[in-house]
XYZ file of N, CA, C and O in Angstrom:
388
model
N 114.899 130.519 86.596
C 116.054 129.536 84.658
C 115.303 127.972 85.050
O 115.231 127.765 84.552
N 115.359 128.282 86.209
C 115.161 126.835 86.757
C 113.590 126.321 86.360
O 112.977 124.539 86.365
N 111.895 127.343 85.617
C 111.321 126.673 85.587
C 111.031 126.744 83.846
O 112.155 127.889 83.286
N 110.043 125.631 83.455
C 109.373 126.242 81.655
C 109.607 128.023 81.716
O 108.868 128.393 80.942
N 108.233 128.445 82.836
C 107.846 129.569 82.654
C 109.636 130.581 82.400
O 109.437 131.436 81.723
N 109.902 130.332 83.238
C 111.366 131.270 83.807
C 112.861 131.207 82.350
O 113.021 132.326 82.145
N 112.706 129.975 81.932
C 113.525 129.500 80.908
C 113.264 130.449 79.610
O 113.445 130.618 78.364
N 110.756 130.638 79.448
C 110.163 131.313 78.260
C 110.780 133.004 78.621
O 111.292 132.628 77.266
N 110.986 133.123 80.055
C 111.184 134.317 80.570
C 112.592 134.639 79.665
O 113.146 135.719 79.059
N 113.767 133.872 79.857
C 115.199 134.918 79.547
C 115.091 134.169 77.903
O 115.340 134.930 77.516
N 114.093 132.568 77.226
C 114.403 132.817 75.682
C 113.543 134.938 75.183
O 114.256 134.419 73.905
N 112.485 134.543 76.035
C 112.237 135.982 74.846
C 112.978 136.322 75.316
O 112.344 137.378 74.389
N 113.025 136.907 76.259
C 113.704 138.533 76.120
C 114.848 138.774 75.335
O 115.322 139.296 74.244
N 115.798 137.618 75.364
C 117.539 137.497 74.217
C 117.351 137.119 72.936
O 116.756 138.103 72.581
N 116.239 136.601 72.740
C 115.073 136.747 71.209
C 115.106 138.040 70.256
O 115.530 138.622 69.506
N 113.696 138.417 71.839
C 113.525 139.486 71.713
C 114.487 140.963 71.386
O 114.274 141.918 70.668
N 115.242 141.137 71.809
C 116.770 142.061 71.785
C 117.380 141.369 70.501
O 117.614 143.158 70.418
N 117.665 140.461 70.563
C 118.182 139.920 69.433
C 117.812 141.365 67.960
O 118.079 140.898 67.136
N 117.000 140.910 68.053
C 115.448 141.095 66.390
C 115.904 142.292 66.301
O 116.091 142.987 65.803
N 115.644 143.208 67.905
C 115.848 144.392 67.779
C 116.813 145.247 67.864
O 117.056 145.778 66.755
N 118.000 145.115 68.020
C 119.167 144.505 67.352
C 119.585 145.001 67.130
O 120.572 145.347 65.222
N 119.324 143.374 66.038
C 119.018 143.331 64.242
C 118.788 144.217 62.918
O 118.851 144.320 62.215
N 117.581 144.572 63.831
C 116.301 145.734 63.125
C 116.722 146.723 63.211
O 116.444 148.043 61.735
N 116.935 147.157 64.617
C 117.278 148.874 64.186
C 118.423 149.219 64.361
O 119.137 150.113 64.710
N 120.037 148.351 64.448
C 120.967 148.706 64.533
C 121.394 148.169 63.751
O 122.162 148.945 62.983
N 121.539 146.900 63.427
C 122.471 145.975 61.670
C 121.928 146.913 60.696
O 122.924 147.330 59.158
N 121.103 146.737 60.780
C 120.456 146.405 59.004
C 120.478 147.858 58.610
O 120.475 148.815 57.922
N 120.051 148.991 59.412
C 120.965 150.594 59.304
C 122.343 150.340 58.790
O 122.604 151.327 57.695
N 122.359 149.848 59.707
C 124.594 150.256 59.400
C 124.907 150.069 57.914
O 125.725 150.135 57.041
N 124.515 148.675 57.463
C 124.123 148.145 56.902
C 124.076 148.652 55.657
O 125.080 148.380 54.585
N 122.631 149.208 55.378
C 122.302 150.085 54.346
C 122.039 151.348 53.582
O 122.241 151.890 53.430
N 123.544 151.685 55.482
C 123.192 153.257 55.764
C 124.468 153.329 55.678
O 125.021 154.414 54.345
N 125.591 152.787 55.848
C 127.133 153.174 56.135
C 128.140 152.075 55.536
O 128.407 152.205 55.379
N 126.887 151.138 54.941
C 127.810 150.283 54.301
C 128.742 148.742 55.232
O 129.673 148.582 54.830
N 128.387 148.454 56.623
C 128.962 147.967 57.207
C 128.135 147.325 57.176
O 126.858 146.446 58.428
N 128.510 146.221 56.321
C 127.255 143.890 56.418
C 127.836 143.730 57.578
O 126.957 142.588 58.266
N 128.776 143.770 58.363
C 129.904 143.335 59.519
C 128.642 142.384 60.473
O 128.281 141.919 61.202
N 127.843 143.532 60.833
C 127.186 143.493 62.145
C 126.041 143.153 61.431
O 125.887 141.643 62.392
N 125.555 142.910 60.660
C 124.242 142.454 60.846
C 124.474 140.271 60.569
O 124.364 139.630 60.466
N 126.311 140.425 60.098
C 125.710 139.225 60.025
C 126.441 138.550 61.331
O 126.348 137.371 61.301
N 127.160 139.109 62.091
C 127.440 139.432 63.765
C 125.928 138.385 63.911
O 125.336 137.354 64.820
N 125.069 139.834 63.990
C 124.225 139.598 64.840
C 123.096 139.163 64.157
O 121.787 138.024 64.943
N 122.587 138.934 63.310
C 122.425 137.150 62.134
C 122.621 136.190 62.556
O 121.296 135.488 63.041
N 123.891 135.839 63.414
C 123.617 134.561 63.846
C 123.477 135.004 64.659
O 122.889 133.066 65.209
N 123.531 135.564 65.983
C 122.539 135.012 66.677
C 121.524 134.991 67.417
O 120.758 134.397 68.216
N 120.905 136.180 66.617
C 119.271 135.941 66.338
C 119.317 134.292 65.801
O 117.537 133.959 66.444
N 119.693 134.042 64.785
C 119.500 132.009 64.199
C 119.745 131.397 65.124
O 118.570 130.400 64.628
N 120.347 132.118 65.997
C 121.138 130.529 67.162
C 119.678 131.073 67.936
O 119.005 129.398 68.862
N 119.277 132.155 68.752
C 118.101 132.526 69.932
C 116.780 131.509 69.408
O 115.787 131.598 69.615
N 116.747 132.474 67.532
C 115.481 132.192 67.079
C 114.051 130.781 67.718
O 113.146 130.867 68.492
N 114.882 129.603 67.129
C 114.450 128.272 67.860
C 115.124 127.977 69.236
O 114.429 127.097 69.904
N 115.910 128.196 70.166
C 116.463 127.793 71.547
C 114.510 129.151 71.435
O 113.687 128.254 73.044
N 114.427 130.435 71.312
C 112.694 130.858 71.935
C 111.939 129.986 71.576
O 110.367 129.867 71.855
N 111.449 129.649 69.955
C 110.590 128.845 69.802
C 109.881 127.630 70.240
O 109.503 126.484 70.654
N 111.749 126.475 70.711
C 111.449 125.479 71.919
C 110.706 125.216 73.166
O 110.956 124.916 73.817
N 111.314 126.384 73.887
C 110.609 127.600 75.103
C 109.155 126.854 74.463
O 108.567 127.229 75.745
N 109.473 128.064 74.072
C 107.468 128.435 73.507
C 106.369 127.094 73.685
O 105.280 127.028 73.804
N 107.094 126.056 72.760
C 106.173 124.774 72.662
C 107.012 123.887 74.072
O 105.356 123.192 74.360
N 107.742 124.072 74.547
C 107.205 123.605 75.933
C 106.469 124.025 76.655
O 105.733 123.037 77.704
N 106.270 124.922 77.200
C 105.830 126.113 77.959
C 104.254 125.542 77.177
O 103.164 125.515 78.456
N 104.407 125.796 75.993
C 102.666 125.579 75.631
C 102.406 124.260 75.792
O 101.959 123.856 76.009
N 102.976 122.764 75.865
C 102.579 121.622 76.193
C 102.198 121.445 76.961
O 101.631 121.214 78.231
N 103.064 122.500 78.882
C 103.043 122.309 80.004
C 101.630 122.792 80.559
O 101.783 122.264 80.896
N 101.179 123.819 79.844
C 100.309 124.651 80.323
C 98.937 124.509 78.995
O 98.157 124.729 79.667
N 98.953 123.626 78.223
C 98.018 122.542 77.838
C 97.674 123.942 76.268
O 96.343 124.223 77.500
N 97.846 125.038 75.900
C 97.204 125.990 75.166
C 96.709 125.580 74.461
O 96.915 124.636 73.659
N 95.970 126.214 73.720
C 94.892 126.858 72.755
C 96.301 126.327 71.810
O 97.403 127.850 71.374
N 95.421 126.330 70.523
C 95.865 126.781 69.300
C 96.842 127.638 69.090
O 97.861 128.398 68.642
N 95.463 128.952 69.775
C 95.600 130.880 68.833
C 96.907 131.401 69.978
O 97.534 131.799 69.842
N 96.488 130.042 70.968
C 98.252 130.978 71.834
C 99.393 130.876 71.366
O 99.926 130.564 72.012
N 99.523 130.182 70.685
C 100.368 128.962 70.073
C 101.152 129.536 68.915
O 101.666 130.422 68.823
N 99.836 131.111 68.667
C 100.438 130.747 66.860
C 101.169 132.678 67.238
O 101.328 133.480 67.149
N 100.193 133.240 68.336
C 99.752 134.345 69.357
C 101.501 134.519 69.617
O 102.040 135.297 69.809
N 102.406 133.411 69.874
C 103.437 133.212 70.497
C 104.848 132.931 69.103
O 105.857 134.122 69.282
N 104.642 132.604 67.575
C 104.631 132.101 66.659
C 105.206 133.943 67.312
O 106.167 134.042 66.181
N 104.087 134.366 66.447
C 103.743 135.053 65.760
C 104.303 136.453 66.144
O 105.033 137.164 65.681
N 104.736 136.363 67.452
C 106.067 137.093 68.850
C 107.562 137.452 67.745
O 107.898 138.791 68.511
N 106.946 135.857 68.375
C 108.613 136.047 67.653
C 109.133 137.107 66.990
O 110.690 136.797 66.712
N 108.294 136.807 65.440
C 108.939 136.896 64.399
C 108.549 139.096 64.386
O 109.161 139.759 63.306
N 107.977 139.578 64.822
C 107.985 140.604 65.635
C 109.080 141.659 66.734
O 109.304 141.176 67.711
N 109.302 143.066 65.675
C 110.038 143.700 67.032
C 109.087 144.206 67.911
O 107.940 144.492 67.610
N 109.310 143.893 69.145
C 108.458 143.696 70.924
C 107.979 142.936 71.039
O 106.878 142.824 71.898
N 107.610 141.986 69.939
C 107.022 141.121 69.942
C 106.560 140.072 71.725
O 105.994 140.072 71.633
N 107.980 139.865 71.358
C 107.968 139.347 72.523
C 107.711 139.796 73.612
O 107.489 138.786 74.493
N 108.616 140.522 73.986
C 108.035 141.995 75.400
C 106.462 142.084 75.585
O 106.427 141.436 76.466
N 105.890 141.744 74.427
C 103.820 142.510 74.581
C 103.497 141.637 75.115
O 102.225 141.171 75.340
N 104.107 139.606 73.833
C 103.134 138.124 73.827
C 103.730 137.851 76.123
O 102.722 137.316 76.674
N 104.310 137.976 76.787
C 105.255 137.514 77.570
C 104.126 138.988 78.290
O 103.800 138.076 79.671
N 104.391 139.742 78.366
C 103.266 140.915 79.216
C 102.211 140.202 79.015
O 101.080 140.143 80.421
N 101.605 139.880 77.837
C 99.854 139.323 77.778
C 99.830 138.664 79.166
O 98.579 138.446 79.177
N 100.338 137.068 78.442
C 100.803 135.526 79.550
C 100.575 136.224 80.778
O 99.691 135.650 81.724
N 101.565 137.771 81.723
C 102.004 137.858 83.104
C 100.484 138.029 83.158
O 100.181 137.597 84.183
N 99.095 139.936 82.314
C 98.513 139.311 82.905
C 97.527 138.935 82.668
O 96.571 138.557 83.344
N 97.075 137.324 82.226
C 96.405 136.961 82.973
C 96.564 135.327 82.516
O 95.231 134.208 82.826
N 98.124 135.382 84.265
C 98.141 134.126 84.112
C 98.411 132.870 83.733
O 97.589 131.702 83.964
N 98.563 133.219 82.265
C 98.678 131.201 81.811
C 100.612 131.372 81.310
O 99.928 129.507 80.794
N 100.861 131.722 82.301
C 102.663 131.543 82.182
C 102.982 129.651 83.351
O 102.162 130.026 84.034
């Protein structure tokens, strides 16, 4: 957590988990069991974590001097379930962190 890369990894993990919980747990509870409180709670948590992920992404991109395409991939990864995990793995394989 003391490095730019460490902060990005933690932000990506938490953002990814919050999105998965929102999409695969809270949304089905809302639409199939009529329990909307799960969406309210997890939506708020995800709403806090997503901007933190973007801040960490921008910070890492500036420090590592990424191309625009890599920034765009990171942003899109934050919008897709499992995206942050795949993107972090992609960066790790290419040693771009």
